[in-house]
Short mmCIF file of C-alpha atoms in Angstrom, two decimals:
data_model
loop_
_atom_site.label_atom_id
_atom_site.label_comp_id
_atom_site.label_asym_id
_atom_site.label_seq_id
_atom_site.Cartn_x
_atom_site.Cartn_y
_atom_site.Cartn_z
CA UNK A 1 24.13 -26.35 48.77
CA UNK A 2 23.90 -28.10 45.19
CA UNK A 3 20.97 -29.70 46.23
CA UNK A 4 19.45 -26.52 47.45
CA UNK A 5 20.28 -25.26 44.26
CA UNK A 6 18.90 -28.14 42.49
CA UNK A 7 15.11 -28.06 44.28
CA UNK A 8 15.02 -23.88 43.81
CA UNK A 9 15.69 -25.01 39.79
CA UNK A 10 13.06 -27.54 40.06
CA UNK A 11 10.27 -24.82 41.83
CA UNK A 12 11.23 -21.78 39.20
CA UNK A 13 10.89 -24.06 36.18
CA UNK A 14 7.58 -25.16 37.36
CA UNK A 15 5.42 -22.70 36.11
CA UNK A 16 7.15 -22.42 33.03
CA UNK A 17 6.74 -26.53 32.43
CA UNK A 18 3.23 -26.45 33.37
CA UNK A 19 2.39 -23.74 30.97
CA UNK A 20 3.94 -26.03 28.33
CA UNK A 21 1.60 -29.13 29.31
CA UNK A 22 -0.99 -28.46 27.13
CA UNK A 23 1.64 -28.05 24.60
CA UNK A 24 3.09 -31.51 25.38
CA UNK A 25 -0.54 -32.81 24.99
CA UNK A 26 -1.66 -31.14 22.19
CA UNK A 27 1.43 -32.46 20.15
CA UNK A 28 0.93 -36.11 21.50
CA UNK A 29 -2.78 -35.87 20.21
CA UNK A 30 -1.13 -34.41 16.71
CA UNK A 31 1.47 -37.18 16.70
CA UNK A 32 -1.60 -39.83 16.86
CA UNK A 33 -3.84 -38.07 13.77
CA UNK A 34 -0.64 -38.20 11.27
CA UNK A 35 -0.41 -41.94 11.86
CA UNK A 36 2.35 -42.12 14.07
CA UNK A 37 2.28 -44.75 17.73
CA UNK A 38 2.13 -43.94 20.86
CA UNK A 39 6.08 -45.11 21.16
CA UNK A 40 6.69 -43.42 17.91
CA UNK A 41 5.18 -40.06 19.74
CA UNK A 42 7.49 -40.86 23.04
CA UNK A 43 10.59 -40.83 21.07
CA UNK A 44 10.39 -37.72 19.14
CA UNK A 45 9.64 -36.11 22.86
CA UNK A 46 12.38 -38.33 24.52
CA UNK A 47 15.14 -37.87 21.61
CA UNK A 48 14.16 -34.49 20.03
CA UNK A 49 12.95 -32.64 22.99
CA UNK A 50 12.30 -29.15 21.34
CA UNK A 51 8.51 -28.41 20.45
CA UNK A 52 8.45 -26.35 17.52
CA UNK A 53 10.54 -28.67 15.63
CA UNK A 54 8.63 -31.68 16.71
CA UNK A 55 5.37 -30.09 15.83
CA UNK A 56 7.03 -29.14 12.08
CA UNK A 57 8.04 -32.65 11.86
CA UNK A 58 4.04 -33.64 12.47
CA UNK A 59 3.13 -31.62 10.29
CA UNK A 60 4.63 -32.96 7.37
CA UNK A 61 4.05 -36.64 8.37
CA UNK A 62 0.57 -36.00 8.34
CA UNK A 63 0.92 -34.49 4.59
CA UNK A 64 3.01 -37.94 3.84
CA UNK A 65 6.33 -35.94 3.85
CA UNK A 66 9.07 -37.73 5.08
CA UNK A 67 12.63 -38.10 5.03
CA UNK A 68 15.23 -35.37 4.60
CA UNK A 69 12.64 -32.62 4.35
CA UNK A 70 12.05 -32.72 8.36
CA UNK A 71 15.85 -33.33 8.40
CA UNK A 72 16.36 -29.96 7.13
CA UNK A 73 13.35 -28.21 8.58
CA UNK A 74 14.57 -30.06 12.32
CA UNK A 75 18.03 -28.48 11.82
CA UNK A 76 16.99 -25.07 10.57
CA UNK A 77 14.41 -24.91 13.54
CA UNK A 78 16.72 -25.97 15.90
CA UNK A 79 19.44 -23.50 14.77
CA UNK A 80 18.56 -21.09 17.35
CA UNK A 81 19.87 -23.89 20.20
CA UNK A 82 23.16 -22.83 19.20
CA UNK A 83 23.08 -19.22 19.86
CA UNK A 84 21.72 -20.84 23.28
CA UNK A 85 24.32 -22.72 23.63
CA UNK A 86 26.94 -19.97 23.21
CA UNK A 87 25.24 -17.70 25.73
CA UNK A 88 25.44 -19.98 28.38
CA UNK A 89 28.72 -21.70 27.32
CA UNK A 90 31.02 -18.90 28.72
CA UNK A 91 29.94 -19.27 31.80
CA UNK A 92 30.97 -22.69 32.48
CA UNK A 93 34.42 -22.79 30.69
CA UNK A 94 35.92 -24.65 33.25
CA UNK A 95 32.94 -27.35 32.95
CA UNK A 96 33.80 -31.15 32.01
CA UNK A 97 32.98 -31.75 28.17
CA UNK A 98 30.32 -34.79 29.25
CA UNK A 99 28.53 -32.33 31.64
CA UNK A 100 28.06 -29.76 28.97
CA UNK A 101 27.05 -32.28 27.04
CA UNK A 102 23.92 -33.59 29.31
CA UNK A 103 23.13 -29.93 29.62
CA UNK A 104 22.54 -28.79 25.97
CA UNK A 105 20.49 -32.25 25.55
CA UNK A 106 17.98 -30.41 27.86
CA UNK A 107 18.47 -26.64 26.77
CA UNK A 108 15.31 -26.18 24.68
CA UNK A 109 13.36 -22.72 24.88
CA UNK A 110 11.74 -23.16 28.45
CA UNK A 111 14.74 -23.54 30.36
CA UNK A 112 17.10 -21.36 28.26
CA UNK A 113 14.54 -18.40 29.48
CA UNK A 114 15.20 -19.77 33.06
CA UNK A 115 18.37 -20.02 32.57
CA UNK A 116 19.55 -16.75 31.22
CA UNK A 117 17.09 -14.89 33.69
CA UNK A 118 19.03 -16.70 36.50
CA UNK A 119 22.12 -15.53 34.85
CA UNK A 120 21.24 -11.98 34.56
CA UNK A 121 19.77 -11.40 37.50
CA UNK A 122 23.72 -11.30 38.30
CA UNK A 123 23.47 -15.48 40.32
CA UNK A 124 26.66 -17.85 40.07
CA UNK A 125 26.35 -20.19 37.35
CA UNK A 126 25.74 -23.67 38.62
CA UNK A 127 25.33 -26.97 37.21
CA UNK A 128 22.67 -28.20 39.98
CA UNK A 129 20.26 -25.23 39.43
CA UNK A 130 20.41 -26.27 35.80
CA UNK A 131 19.87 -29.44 36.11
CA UNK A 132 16.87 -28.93 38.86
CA UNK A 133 15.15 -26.96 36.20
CA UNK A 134 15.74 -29.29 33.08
CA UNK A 135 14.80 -32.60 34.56
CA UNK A 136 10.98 -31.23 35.78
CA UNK A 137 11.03 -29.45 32.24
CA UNK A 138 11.88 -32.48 30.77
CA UNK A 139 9.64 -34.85 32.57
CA UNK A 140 6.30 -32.80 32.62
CA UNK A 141 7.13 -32.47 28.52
CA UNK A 142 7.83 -36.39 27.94
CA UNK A 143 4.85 -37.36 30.70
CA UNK A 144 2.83 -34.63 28.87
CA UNK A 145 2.99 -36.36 25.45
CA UNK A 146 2.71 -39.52 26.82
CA UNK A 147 -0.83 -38.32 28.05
CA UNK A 148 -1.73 -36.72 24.72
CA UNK A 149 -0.78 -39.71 22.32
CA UNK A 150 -2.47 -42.48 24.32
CA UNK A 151 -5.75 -40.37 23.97
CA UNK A 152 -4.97 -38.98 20.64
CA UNK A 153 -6.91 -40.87 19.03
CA UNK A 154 -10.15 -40.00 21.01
CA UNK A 155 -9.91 -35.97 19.99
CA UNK A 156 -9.91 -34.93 16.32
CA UNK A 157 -10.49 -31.20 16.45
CA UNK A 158 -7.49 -29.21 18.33
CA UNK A 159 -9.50 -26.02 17.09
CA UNK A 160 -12.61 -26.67 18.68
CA UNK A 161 -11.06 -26.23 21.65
CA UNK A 162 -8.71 -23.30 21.01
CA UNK A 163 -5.84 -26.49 21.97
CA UNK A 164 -4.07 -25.04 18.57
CA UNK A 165 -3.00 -21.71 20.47
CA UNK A 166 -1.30 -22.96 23.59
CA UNK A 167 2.10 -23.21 21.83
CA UNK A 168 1.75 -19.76 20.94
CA UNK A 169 0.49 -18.67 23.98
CA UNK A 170 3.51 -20.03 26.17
CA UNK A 171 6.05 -18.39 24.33
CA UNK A 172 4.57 -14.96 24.51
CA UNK A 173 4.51 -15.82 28.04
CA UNK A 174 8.32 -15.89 27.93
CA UNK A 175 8.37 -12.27 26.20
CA UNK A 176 6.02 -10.54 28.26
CA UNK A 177 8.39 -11.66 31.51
CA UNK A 178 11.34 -10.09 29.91
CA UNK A 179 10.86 -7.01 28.80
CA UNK A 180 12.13 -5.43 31.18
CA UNK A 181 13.85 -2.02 29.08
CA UNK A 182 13.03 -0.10 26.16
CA UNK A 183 16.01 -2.23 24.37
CA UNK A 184 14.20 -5.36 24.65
CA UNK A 185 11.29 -4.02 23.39
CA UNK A 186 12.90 -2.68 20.27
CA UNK A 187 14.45 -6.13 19.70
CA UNK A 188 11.39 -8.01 20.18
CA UNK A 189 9.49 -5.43 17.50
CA UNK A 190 12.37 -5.70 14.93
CA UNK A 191 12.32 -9.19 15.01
CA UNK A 192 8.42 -9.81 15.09
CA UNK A 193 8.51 -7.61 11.80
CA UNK A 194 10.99 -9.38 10.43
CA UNK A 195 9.19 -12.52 11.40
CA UNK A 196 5.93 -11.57 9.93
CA UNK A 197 7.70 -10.91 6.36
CA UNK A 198 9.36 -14.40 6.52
CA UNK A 199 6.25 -15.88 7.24
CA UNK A 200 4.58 -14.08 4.61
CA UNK A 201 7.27 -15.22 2.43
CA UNK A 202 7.91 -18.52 3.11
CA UNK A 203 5.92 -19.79 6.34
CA UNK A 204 6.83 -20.87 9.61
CA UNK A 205 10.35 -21.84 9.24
CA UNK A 206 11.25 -19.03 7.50
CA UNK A 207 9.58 -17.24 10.16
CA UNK A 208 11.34 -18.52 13.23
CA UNK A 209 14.68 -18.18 11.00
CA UNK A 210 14.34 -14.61 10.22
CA UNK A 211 13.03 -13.59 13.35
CA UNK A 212 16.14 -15.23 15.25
CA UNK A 213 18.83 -13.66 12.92
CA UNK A 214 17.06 -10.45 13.37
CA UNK A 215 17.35 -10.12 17.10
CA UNK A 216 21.00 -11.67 17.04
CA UNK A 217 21.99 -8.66 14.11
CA UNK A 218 20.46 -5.84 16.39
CA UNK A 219 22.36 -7.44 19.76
CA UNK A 220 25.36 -7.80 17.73
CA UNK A 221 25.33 -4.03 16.37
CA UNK A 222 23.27 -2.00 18.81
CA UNK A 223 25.91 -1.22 22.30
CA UNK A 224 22.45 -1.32 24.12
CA UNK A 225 21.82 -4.05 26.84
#
């Protein structure tokens, strides 16, 4: 059964994981044009594993920022991991402390989505359909980059070929699929205002920040589901 469990993980995450190839490319290729190697590119993919925050990170290198400013802009980014966490934590109180462990290193946007569809669509939590999905995620992501930084240094212009939009692209993939009532929409148009402002205000991270508090405030007020 867990290895059922484990394969059906491995086939739902698959489209998800593919749609973030040219994600995992496109940051490899990034990772080469602010200087970095292609080892250098692995290990933000192998140890960070969460795109947004690796592709902040980039960003500054390339403007010769370094040091605690992607500390801080890694940790604010990656904020939202622990509302993540404590959605699906509840649900596996009973779980060994290592095992939770292994999971959160591979909760990152694309499987939470999985994830918390699986949950809601009223399955048993289980470890092995978690793990199914996080290992494909995670090695089409690290095998992605690897792709993208040892030919990064062969494309220069992301733009030209419209490479720059993929990130965005994939996560409005993950909206579209779930809104599935009138309270989703209303959460995903308060915080895309919200997010807007913030990134009017004070860019991207401020964006991502205000946008996530947003949704977590109307959740936390609104007896809606």
């Amino acid at each position: 059964m867990s290895q059922s469990l484990f394969m059906q993980g491995a086939r739902q995450i698959l489209p998800v994981a593919a749609a973030g190839i040219v994600d995992g490319l496109v940051f490899g290729i990034l990772a080469r044009q602010a200087g970095l190697g292609v080892t250098e590119a692995m290990l933000f993919s192998l140890l960070v594993n969460a795109g947004s925050s690796q592709f902040a990170a980039v960003g500054l290198i390339s403007q010769g920022i370094v040091g605690w400013p992607i500390l801080v802009s890694t940790l604010l980014l990656n904020a939202r991991h622990l509302l993540y966490g404590l959605g699906l934590g509840p649900k596996f109180s009973g779980t060994a402390p290592w095992k939770l462990s292994l999971m959160a290193g591979m909760l990152n946007d694309e499987t939470y989505a999985l994830k918390a569809t699986y949950l809601a669509s009223g399955e048993k939590p289980s470890l092995s359909f978690f793990a199914g999905a996080s290992v494909v995620d995670y090695v089409i992501w690290n095998g992605s980059t690897f792709i993208g930084a040892w030919f990064g240094t062969v494309f220069t212009q992301t733009e030209a070929y419209g490479l720059d939009f993929a990130f965005i692209a994939t996560f409005l993939g993950f909206l579209a699929v779930n809104l599935i009532s009138s309270f989703h929409i209303k959460v995903a148009l308060g915080a895309t205002a919200v997010a807007c402002i913030g990134y009017a205000l004070g860019g991207a991270t401020v964006a991502v920040i205000a946008g996530t508090l947003m949704a977590v405030g109307i959740g936390a007020v609104s007896g809606e589901r």
